[in-house]
mmCIF file of C-alpha atoms in Angstrom:
data_model
loop_
_atom_site.group_PDB
_atom_site.id
_atom_site.type_symbol
_atom_site.label_atom_id
_atom_site.label_comp_id
_atom_site.label_asym_id
_atom_site.label_seq_id
_atom_site.Cartn_x
_atom_site.Cartn_y
_atom_site.Cartn_z
ATOM 1 C CA MET A 15 0.000 0.000 0.000
ATOM 2 C CA THR A 16 1.252 3.535 -0.797
ATOM 3 C CA ARG A 17 0.224 6.809 0.762
ATOM 4 C CA GLN A 18 -0.191 10.191 -0.903
ATOM 5 C CA THR A 19 2.622 12.450 0.291
ATOM 6 C CA GLY A 20 2.511 15.343 -2.109
ATOM 7 C CA ARG A 21 0.858 16.652 -5.230
ATOM 8 C CA GLY A 22 0.760 13.643 -7.522
ATOM 9 C CA ALA A 23 3.551 11.867 -5.627
ATOM 10 C CA THR A 24 3.445 8.684 -3.591
ATOM 11 C CA SER A 25 5.874 7.028 -1.201
ATOM 12 C CA SER A 26 5.815 3.757 0.685
ATOM 13 C CA THR A 27 7.269 5.430 3.815
ATOM 14 C CA PRO A 28 5.857 8.768 4.980
ATOM 15 C CA ARG A 29 8.402 11.337 6.152
ATOM 16 C CA SER A 30 8.325 14.140 8.689
ATOM 17 C CA VAL A 31 7.978 16.660 5.879
ATOM 18 C CA ASP A 32 4.751 14.905 4.856
ATOM 19 C CA VAL A 33 3.427 15.181 8.393
ATOM 20 C CA ALA A 34 4.368 18.875 8.475
ATOM 21 C CA ARG A 35 2.575 19.540 5.185
ATOM 22 C CA LEU A 36 -0.607 17.751 6.273
ATOM 23 C CA ALA A 37 -0.640 19.422 9.710
ATOM 24 C CA GLY A 38 0.150 22.859 8.278
ATOM 25 C CA VAL A 39 3.267 23.366 10.417
ATOM 26 C CA SER A 40 7.015 23.452 9.919
ATOM 27 C CA GLN A 41 9.195 20.343 9.924
ATOM 28 C CA LYS A 42 10.917 21.716 13.033
ATOM 29 C CA THR A 43 7.574 21.799 14.837
ATOM 30 C CA VAL A 44 7.012 18.141 13.948
ATOM 31 C CA SER A 45 10.415 17.358 15.456
ATOM 32 C CA ARG A 46 9.534 19.289 18.610
ATOM 33 C CA VAL A 47 6.298 17.370 19.027
ATOM 34 C CA PHE A 48 7.938 13.967 18.624
ATOM 35 C CA ASN A 49 10.781 14.896 20.960
ATOM 36 C CA SER A 50 8.254 16.078 23.604
ATOM 37 C CA GLU A 51 9.837 19.522 23.690
ATOM 38 C CA PRO A 52 8.055 22.415 25.454
ATOM 39 C CA TYR A 53 6.546 25.536 23.864
ATOM 40 C CA VAL A 54 4.227 23.643 21.522
ATOM 41 C CA SER A 55 0.550 24.452 21.925
ATOM 42 C CA GLU A 56 -1.896 21.622 22.576
ATOM 43 C CA ASP A 57 -3.741 22.411 19.350
ATOM 44 C CA VAL A 58 -0.558 22.160 17.268
ATOM 45 C CA ARG A 59 0.520 19.005 19.083
ATOM 46 C CA ARG A 60 -2.872 17.439 18.411
ATOM 47 C CA ARG A 61 -2.749 18.329 14.703
ATOM 48 C CA VAL A 62 0.740 16.910 14.292
ATOM 49 C CA LEU A 63 -0.114 13.668 16.059
ATOM 50 C CA GLN A 64 -3.328 13.311 14.078
ATOM 51 C CA ALA A 65 -1.460 13.906 10.804
ATOM 52 C CA ALA A 66 1.157 11.337 11.803
ATOM 53 C CA GLU A 67 -1.553 8.803 12.600
ATOM 54 C CA ASP A 68 -3.359 9.476 9.318
ATOM 55 C CA LEU A 69 -0.140 8.946 7.362
ATOM 56 C CA GLY A 70 1.074 6.014 9.421
ATOM 57 C CA TYR A 71 4.245 7.962 10.264
ATOM 58 C CA ARG A 72 6.653 6.664 12.907
ATOM 59 C CA MET A 73 9.801 8.647 13.646
ATOM 60 C CA ASN A 74 12.889 6.543 13.082
ATOM 61 C CA ASN A 75 14.649 5.983 16.413
ATOM 62 C CA ALA A 76 18.114 6.153 14.869
ATOM 63 C CA ALA A 77 17.328 9.505 13.249
ATOM 64 C CA ARG A 78 15.827 10.743 16.486
ATOM 65 C CA ALA A 79 18.956 9.740 18.425
ATOM 66 C CA LEU A 80 21.210 11.559 15.944
ATOM 67 C CA ALA A 81 19.061 14.682 16.113
ATOM 68 C CA SER A 82 18.690 14.829 19.879
ATOM 69 C CA GLY A 83 21.803 13.100 21.185
ATOM 70 C CA ARG A 84 19.552 10.597 22.955
ATOM 71 C CA THR A 85 18.572 7.017 22.195
ATOM 72 C CA ARG A 86 14.992 7.562 23.367
ATOM 73 C CA SER A 87 15.241 4.472 25.544
ATOM 74 C CA ILE A 88 14.723 3.825 29.246
ATOM 75 C CA GLY A 89 16.253 0.907 31.113
ATOM 76 C CA VAL A 90 14.503 -0.917 33.942
ATOM 77 C CA VAL A 91 16.205 -2.984 36.646
ATOM 78 C CA THR A 92 13.656 -5.265 38.295
ATOM 79 C CA LEU A 93 13.585 -8.418 40.372
ATOM 80 C CA GLY A 94 12.813 -11.530 38.343
ATOM 81 C CA THR A 95 9.784 -12.718 40.330
ATOM 82 C CA ALA A 96 6.134 -13.578 39.834
ATOM 83 C CA LEU A 97 5.150 -11.945 43.150
ATOM 84 C CA TYR A 98 2.149 -9.694 42.666
ATOM 85 C CA GLY A 99 3.721 -6.420 43.804
ATOM 86 C CA PRO A 100 6.915 -6.352 41.692
ATOM 87 C CA ALA A 101 5.163 -7.880 38.679
ATOM 88 C CA SER A 102 2.300 -5.360 38.838
ATOM 89 C CA LEU A 103 4.721 -2.465 39.195
ATOM 90 C CA LEU A 104 6.652 -3.616 36.116
ATOM 91 C CA MET A 105 3.404 -3.767 34.130
ATOM 92 C CA GLY A 106 2.575 -0.271 35.359
ATOM 93 C CA ILE A 107 5.956 0.977 34.143
ATOM 94 C CA GLU A 108 5.422 -0.657 30.746
ATOM 95 C CA ARG A 109 1.999 1.005 30.436
ATOM 96 C CA ALA A 110 3.398 4.395 31.475
ATOM 97 C CA VAL A 111 6.239 4.212 28.938
ATOM 98 C CA ARG A 112 4.016 3.037 26.083
ATOM 99 C CA ASP A 113 2.806 6.491 25.049
ATOM 100 C CA THR A 114 6.032 8.428 25.666
ATOM 101 C CA GLY A 115 7.856 7.534 22.454
ATOM 102 C CA TYR A 116 10.630 5.857 24.438
ATOM 103 C CA ALA A 117 11.697 2.246 24.074
ATOM 104 C CA LEU A 118 11.877 0.090 27.195
ATOM 105 C CA ARG A 119 14.774 -2.210 27.998
ATOM 106 C CA VAL A 120 14.293 -4.527 30.979
ATOM 107 C CA VAL A 121 17.021 -6.404 32.865
ATOM 108 C CA ASN A 122 15.963 -8.845 35.589
ATOM 109 C CA THR A 123 17.957 -9.497 38.742
ATOM 110 C CA MET A 124 17.768 -12.583 40.932
ATOM 111 C CA GLU A 125 17.218 -12.562 44.677
ATOM 112 C CA GLY A 126 20.439 -13.372 46.495
ATOM 113 C CA ASP A 127 22.739 -12.236 43.670
ATOM 114 C CA PRO A 128 24.913 -9.538 45.290
ATOM 115 C CA ALA A 129 26.138 -8.275 41.907
ATOM 116 C CA GLY A 130 22.672 -8.236 40.358
ATOM 117 C CA VAL A 131 21.929 -4.508 40.473
ATOM 118 C CA ALA A 132 25.443 -3.433 39.516
ATOM 119 C CA GLY A 133 25.528 -5.849 36.597
ATOM 120 C CA ALA A 134 22.080 -4.851 35.381
ATOM 121 C CA VAL A 135 22.860 -1.131 35.513
ATOM 122 C CA GLY A 136 26.179 -1.679 33.721
ATOM 123 C CA SER A 137 24.409 -3.591 30.950
ATOM 124 C CA LEU A 138 21.865 -0.799 30.473
ATOM 125 C CA LEU A 139 24.525 1.919 30.413
ATOM 126 C CA GLU A 140 26.393 -0.006 27.725
ATOM 127 C CA GLN A 141 23.191 0.107 25.664
ATOM 128 C CA GLY A 142 23.158 3.904 25.928
ATOM 129 C CA VAL A 143 19.845 4.348 27.744
ATOM 130 C CA ASP A 144 18.790 7.914 28.529
ATOM 131 C CA GLY A 145 17.532 7.064 32.007
ATOM 132 C CA ILE A 146 17.183 4.123 34.356
ATOM 133 C CA VAL A 147 14.324 2.891 36.547
ATOM 134 C CA VAL A 148 15.386 0.794 39.536
ATOM 135 C CA SER A 149 12.475 -1.303 40.769
ATOM 136 C CA GLU A 150 14.605 -3.531 42.970
ATOM 137 C CA PRO A 151 12.705 -4.310 46.196
ATOM 138 C CA ILE A 152 15.441 -6.173 48.088
ATOM 139 C CA ASP A 153 18.386 -4.821 50.060
ATOM 140 C CA GLU A 154 21.427 -6.555 48.575
ATOM 141 C CA GLY A 155 23.876 -4.686 50.793
ATOM 142 C CA THR A 156 26.557 -2.420 49.370
ATOM 143 C CA SER A 157 27.252 -4.359 46.173
ATOM 144 C CA ALA A 158 26.275 -1.401 43.971
ATOM 145 C CA ALA A 159 27.719 1.306 46.216
ATOM 146 C CA GLY A 160 30.759 1.804 43.981
ATOM 147 C CA LEU A 161 28.672 2.634 40.922
ATOM 148 C CA SER A 162 28.483 6.177 39.612
ATOM 149 C CA VAL A 163 25.742 6.801 37.057
ATOM 150 C CA ASP A 164 25.538 9.990 34.979
ATOM 151 C CA VAL A 165 22.004 9.563 33.605
ATOM 152 C CA PRO A 166 18.815 10.299 35.579
ATOM 153 C CA VAL A 167 17.807 7.390 37.810
ATOM 154 C CA LEU A 168 14.294 6.761 39.119
ATOM 155 C CA VAL A 169 14.241 4.552 42.213
ATOM 156 C CA ILE A 170 10.824 3.208 43.200
ATOM 157 C CA GLY A 171 10.047 2.443 46.822
ATOM 158 C CA ALA A 172 13.646 2.138 48.018
ATOM 159 C CA PRO A 173 16.742 4.233 48.736
ATOM 160 C CA THR A 174 19.063 4.935 45.803
ATOM 161 C CA PRO A 175 21.596 2.052 45.863
ATOM 162 C CA PHE A 176 24.412 3.914 44.073
ATOM 163 C CA ALA A 177 25.692 7.393 43.304
ATOM 164 C CA THR A 178 23.907 9.405 40.650
ATOM 165 C CA SER A 179 23.970 13.093 39.890
ATOM 166 C CA ARG A 180 20.261 13.192 39.027
ATOM 167 C CA PRO A 181 18.256 10.969 41.387
ATOM 168 C CA VAL A 182 14.456 10.758 41.122
ATOM 169 C CA THR A 183 12.232 8.926 43.584
ATOM 170 C CA SER A 184 8.687 7.584 43.503
ATOM 171 C CA GLY A 185 6.613 5.015 45.315
ATOM 172 C CA GLY A 186 6.768 6.567 48.746
ATOM 173 C CA GLY A 187 3.631 6.621 50.810
ATOM 174 C CA ALA A 188 3.646 3.048 52.113
ATOM 175 C CA ASP A 189 3.367 4.627 55.553
ATOM 176 C CA LEU A 190 0.048 6.241 54.593
ATOM 177 C CA LEU A 191 -1.374 2.959 53.309
ATOM 178 C CA THR A 192 -0.190 1.000 56.348
ATOM 179 C CA ARG A 193 -1.480 3.608 58.761
ATOM 180 C CA ALA A 194 -4.888 3.443 57.066
ATOM 181 C CA ALA A 195 -4.990 -0.344 57.483
ATOM 182 C CA THR A 196 -3.881 -0.262 61.111
ATOM 183 C CA GLN A 197 -6.074 2.713 62.005
ATOM 184 C CA HIS A 198 -9.115 0.969 60.512
ATOM 185 C CA LEU A 199 -8.708 -1.882 63.001
ATOM 186 C CA LEU A 200 -8.069 0.455 65.921
ATOM 187 C CA ASP A 201 -11.109 2.552 64.988
ATOM 188 C CA LEU A 202 -13.233 -0.606 65.157
ATOM 189 C CA GLY A 203 -12.299 -0.821 68.841
ATOM 190 C CA HIS A 204 -9.455 -3.347 68.909
ATOM 191 C CA MET A 205 -7.043 -2.705 71.773
ATOM 192 C CA THR A 206 -4.054 -3.379 69.519
ATOM 193 C CA VAL A 207 -3.170 -4.851 66.129
ATOM 194 C CA HIS A 208 -0.757 -7.730 65.549
ATOM 195 C CA HIS A 209 1.481 -7.641 62.482
ATOM 196 C CA LEU A 210 2.460 -10.391 60.064
ATOM 197 C CA SER A 211 5.421 -8.847 58.251
ATOM 198 C CA GLY A 212 7.248 -9.710 55.065
ATOM 199 C CA PRO A 213 10.916 -10.785 54.914
ATOM 200 C CA PRO A 214 13.224 -8.158 56.509
ATOM 201 C CA ARG A 215 15.481 -7.802 53.440
ATOM 202 C CA TRP A 216 12.563 -6.346 51.465
ATOM 203 C CA TYR A 217 12.219 -2.570 51.655
ATOM 204 C CA ALA A 218 8.421 -2.866 51.475
ATOM 205 C CA ALA A 219 8.373 -5.128 54.531
ATOM 206 C CA ARG A 220 10.513 -2.655 56.472
ATOM 207 C CA ASP A 221 8.359 0.322 55.467
ATOM 208 C CA ARG A 222 5.128 -1.409 56.489
ATOM 209 C CA LEU A 223 6.625 -2.586 59.776
ATOM 210 C CA THR A 224 7.820 0.931 60.637
ATOM 211 C CA ALA A 225 4.468 2.487 59.729
ATOM 212 C CA TRP A 226 2.521 -0.135 61.732
ATOM 213 C CA ARG A 227 4.627 0.688 64.788
ATOM 214 C CA ALA A 228 4.072 4.417 64.268
ATOM 215 C CA ALA A 229 0.302 3.939 63.964
ATOM 216 C CA LEU A 230 0.160 1.962 67.217
ATOM 217 C CA ALA A 231 2.317 4.537 69.008
ATOM 218 C CA ALA A 232 0.159 7.421 67.776
ATOM 219 C CA HIS A 233 -2.905 5.629 69.138
ATOM 220 C CA GLY A 234 -1.236 4.717 72.440
ATOM 221 C CA ALA A 235 -1.764 1.014 71.699
ATOM 222 C CA PRO A 236 0.673 -1.650 72.940
ATOM 223 C CA GLU A 237 3.018 -3.182 70.348
ATOM 224 C CA PRO A 238 2.745 -6.991 70.162
ATOM 225 C CA PRO A 239 5.629 -9.187 68.957
ATOM 226 C CA VAL A 240 5.998 -9.276 65.168
ATOM 227 C CA VAL A 241 5.470 -12.522 63.265
ATOM 228 C CA VAL A 242 7.591 -12.775 60.102
ATOM 229 C CA GLY A 243 6.484 -14.402 56.850
ATOM 230 C CA ASP A 244 7.931 -14.679 53.348
ATOM 231 C CA TRP A 245 5.015 -13.171 51.337
ATOM 232 C CA SER A 246 3.534 -16.625 50.590
ATOM 233 C CA ALA A 247 0.140 -17.953 51.662
ATOM 234 C CA ALA A 248 1.970 -20.910 53.214
ATOM 235 C CA SER A 249 3.901 -18.613 55.529
ATOM 236 C CA GLY A 250 0.653 -16.842 56.414
ATOM 237 C CA TYR A 251 -0.873 -20.214 57.293
ATOM 238 C CA THR A 252 2.078 -21.038 59.565
ATOM 239 C CA ALA A 253 1.786 -17.649 61.257
ATOM 240 C CA GLY A 254 -1.976 -18.140 61.624
ATOM 241 C CA ARG A 255 -1.512 -21.391 63.543
ATOM 242 C CA ARG A 256 0.766 -19.550 65.957
ATOM 243 C CA LEU A 257 -1.539 -16.527 66.364
ATOM 244 C CA ALA A 258 -4.635 -18.705 66.730
ATOM 245 C CA ALA A 259 -3.179 -20.172 69.909
ATOM 246 C CA ASP A 260 -3.159 -16.729 71.562
ATOM 247 C CA PRO A 261 -6.697 -15.805 72.721
ATOM 248 C CA SER A 262 -5.687 -12.146 73.114
ATOM 249 C CA VAL A 263 -5.274 -11.744 69.336
ATOM 250 C CA THR A 264 -8.328 -9.967 67.905
ATOM 251 C CA ALA A 265 -6.820 -8.062 64.934
ATOM 252 C CA VAL A 266 -3.997 -8.731 62.484
ATOM 253 C CA PHE A 267 -2.507 -6.573 59.744
ATOM 254 C CA ALA A 268 -0.722 -8.744 57.178
ATOM 255 C CA ALA A 269 1.896 -7.123 54.936
ATOM 256 C CA ASN A 270 0.368 -8.650 51.805
ATOM 257 C CA ASP A 271 -2.854 -10.346 50.745
ATOM 258 C CA ASP A 272 -1.371 -13.786 50.103
ATOM 259 C CA MET A 273 -0.177 -14.071 53.687
ATOM 260 C CA ALA A 274 -3.522 -12.726 54.916
ATOM 261 C CA ILE A 275 -5.367 -15.456 52.997
ATOM 262 C CA GLY A 276 -3.159 -18.186 54.477
ATOM 263 C CA LEU A 277 -3.614 -16.639 57.909
ATOM 264 C CA ILE A 278 -7.411 -16.718 57.616
ATOM 265 C CA ARG A 279 -7.312 -20.395 56.630
ATOM 266 C CA ALA A 280 -5.298 -21.283 59.728
ATOM 267 C CA LEU A 281 -7.496 -19.217 62.055
ATOM 268 C CA THR A 282 -10.635 -20.849 60.644
ATOM 269 C CA GLU A 283 -9.229 -24.358 61.055
ATOM 270 C CA ALA A 284 -8.369 -23.515 64.669
ATOM 271 C CA GLY A 285 -11.953 -22.448 65.391
ATOM 272 C CA ARG A 286 -11.174 -18.696 65.415
ATOM 273 C CA ARG A 287 -13.877 -17.105 63.260
ATOM 274 C CA VAL A 288 -12.994 -14.230 60.930
ATOM 275 C CA PRO A 289 -14.110 -11.539 61.612
ATOM 276 C CA ASP A 290 -16.223 -12.519 64.656
ATOM 277 C CA ASP A 291 -13.184 -13.502 66.727
ATOM 278 C CA VAL A 292 -10.256 -12.077 64.733
ATOM 279 C CA SER A 293 -10.247 -9.297 62.144
ATOM 280 C CA VAL A 294 -7.701 -9.433 59.309
ATOM 281 C CA VAL A 295 -6.502 -6.722 56.922
ATOM 282 C CA GLY A 296 -4.197 -7.376 53.964
ATOM 283 C CA PHE A 297 -2.170 -5.205 51.614
ATOM 284 C CA ASP A 298 -2.214 -4.989 47.766
ATOM 285 C CA ASP A 299 -5.825 -5.879 46.827
ATOM 286 C CA ILE A 300 -4.880 -8.792 44.596
ATOM 287 C CA PRO A 301 -7.658 -9.888 42.202
ATOM 288 C CA VAL A 302 -8.704 -12.878 44.323
ATOM 289 C CA ALA A 303 -9.034 -10.820 47.537
ATOM 290 C CA ALA A 304 -12.682 -10.032 46.859
ATOM 291 C CA TYR A 305 -13.572 -13.719 46.340
ATOM 292 C CA VAL A 306 -12.041 -15.530 49.319
ATOM 293 C CA THR A 307 -14.115 -16.408 52.382
ATOM 294 C CA PRO A 308 -14.631 -13.974 53.930
ATOM 295 C CA PRO A 309 -13.826 -11.307 51.303
ATOM 296 C CA LEU A 310 -10.632 -9.604 52.434
ATOM 297 C CA THR A 311 -10.373 -6.045 53.694
ATOM 298 C CA THR A 312 -7.159 -4.618 52.258
ATOM 299 C CA VAL A 313 -5.380 -1.483 51.038
ATOM 300 C CA ARG A 314 -5.039 -1.178 47.285
ATOM 301 C CA GLN A 315 -1.572 -0.440 45.958
ATOM 302 C CA PRO A 316 -1.656 2.325 43.298
ATOM 303 C CA PHE A 317 0.880 0.667 40.984
ATOM 304 C CA ASP A 318 -0.175 2.580 37.863
ATOM 305 C CA ALA A 319 -0.205 5.928 39.672
ATOM 306 C CA VAL A 320 3.265 5.313 41.120
ATOM 307 C CA ALA A 321 4.624 4.298 37.710
ATOM 308 C CA GLN A 322 3.028 7.245 35.902
ATOM 309 C CA GLU A 323 4.257 9.795 38.417
ATOM 310 C CA GLY A 324 7.735 8.289 38.465
ATOM 311 C CA LEU A 325 8.018 8.187 34.674
ATOM 312 C CA LYS A 326 6.786 11.771 34.425
ATOM 313 C CA ARG A 327 9.506 12.914 36.823
ATOM 314 C CA LEU A 328 12.170 10.792 35.116
ATOM 315 C CA LEU A 329 11.319 12.121 31.633
ATOM 316 C CA HIS A 330 11.406 15.666 32.998
ATOM 317 C CA ALA A 331 14.927 15.005 34.306
ATOM 318 C CA ILE A 332 16.014 13.491 30.970
ATOM 319 C CA GLU A 333 14.581 16.203 28.745
ATOM 320 C CA ASN A 334 15.267 19.180 31.028
ATOM 321 C CA PRO A 335 18.700 18.434 32.513
ATOM 322 C CA ASP A 336 19.198 21.938 33.885
ATOM 323 C CA ALA A 337 15.730 22.314 35.398
ATOM 324 C CA ASP A 338 14.764 21.655 38.991
ATOM 325 C CA PRO A 339 13.197 18.220 39.590
ATOM 326 C CA LEU A 340 9.438 17.939 39.703
ATOM 327 C CA PRO A 341 8.137 17.657 43.282
ATOM 328 C CA PRO A 342 6.849 14.237 44.391
ATOM 329 C CA SER A 343 3.258 13.670 45.462
ATOM 330 C CA ASP A 344 1.660 11.274 47.906
ATOM 331 C CA PRO A 345 -0.129 8.259 46.390
ATOM 332 C CA PRO A 346 -3.895 7.896 46.819
ATOM 333 C CA VAL A 347 -4.964 5.911 49.886
ATOM 334 C CA ASP A 348 -7.635 3.378 48.980
ATOM 335 C CA LEU A 349 -8.793 1.243 51.896
ATOM 336 C CA VAL A 350 -11.100 -1.440 50.521
ATOM 337 C CA VAL A 351 -13.350 -2.538 53.395
ATOM 338 C CA ARG A 352 -14.890 -5.979 52.934
ATOM 339 C CA SER A 353 -16.062 -8.674 55.348
ATOM 340 C CA SER A 354 -12.851 -9.744 57.119
ATOM 341 C CA THR A 355 -12.971 -6.924 59.682
ATOM 342 C CA ALA A 356 -15.421 -6.126 62.489
ATOM 343 C CA PRO A 357 -15.405 -4.794 66.045
ATOM 344 C CA PRO A 358 -13.693 -7.051 68.580
ATOM 345 C CA PRO A 359 -15.723 -9.737 70.324
ATOM 346 C CA HIS A 360 -17.267 -8.897 73.687
ATOM 347 C CA ARG A 361 -15.436 -10.599 76.488
#
């Protein structure tokens, strides 16, 4: 198929000049639109994009790199895992990048590999990426401390693991989500809230543990001993057998939904009814949370919002190297109240 690109002329591959002619703008304006440069009105941007879509025009990445000095690519370092949180965050990053005109290059790390982050970042830098997203949820020590990276780096939900001149952060706010979960149980009248935490090497587990403690302290509630799991339903089941043996336990905040589901199974088998005897709150709002028995009260993680905000701030740092960074914002707090929580039993 050929497309009309000029008076009486056809070409199999539309060019930027064709887009400019159809949109009624200069070729430089077309370049500005496709390079996401400022000072282009929304009306002009819309006309250029519509003309490009009508013509089937796609800017050649190699030409774009030569023109801008950038490869228009973003690298992502992420843990190779099927766990809901990291996997959902990676999908959120992919969705956020999709409409930016940047290519995405993903390098997976493996839990327990001390050189994983350093090796992944080195691989991405060799590919000439314009910026890097680090979605690495585990503390691997100081293995990457000797790195020095000269492109903008977005770190999601963790401290920056190496030196960079242009750090960007996103994914904070776990304290707000955890406080909402804990406060919900305290507001129901429970004297305190027990905590089933994730593995200590995970930054998310640490953040939720710290926020749970802060919520109890702010309420003047006693802090029970922490029970540690590994994010799996099996570890939640093991913890549930232990907590079921303590008649003083009336409320539990689990650091993820899988552990909460295993916990509920163990409590039920031990004759502790949920929520009549023990209330349980999870974290994430995984798809099955609404369909277990009883449906699970949980806090929904805003993976897409975190990814979109982070990518917006990273692209700003890439395309405006001399500008001040965009300020971060708190994520939305979405407590999903279902049937696994209730006031404590009368004694």
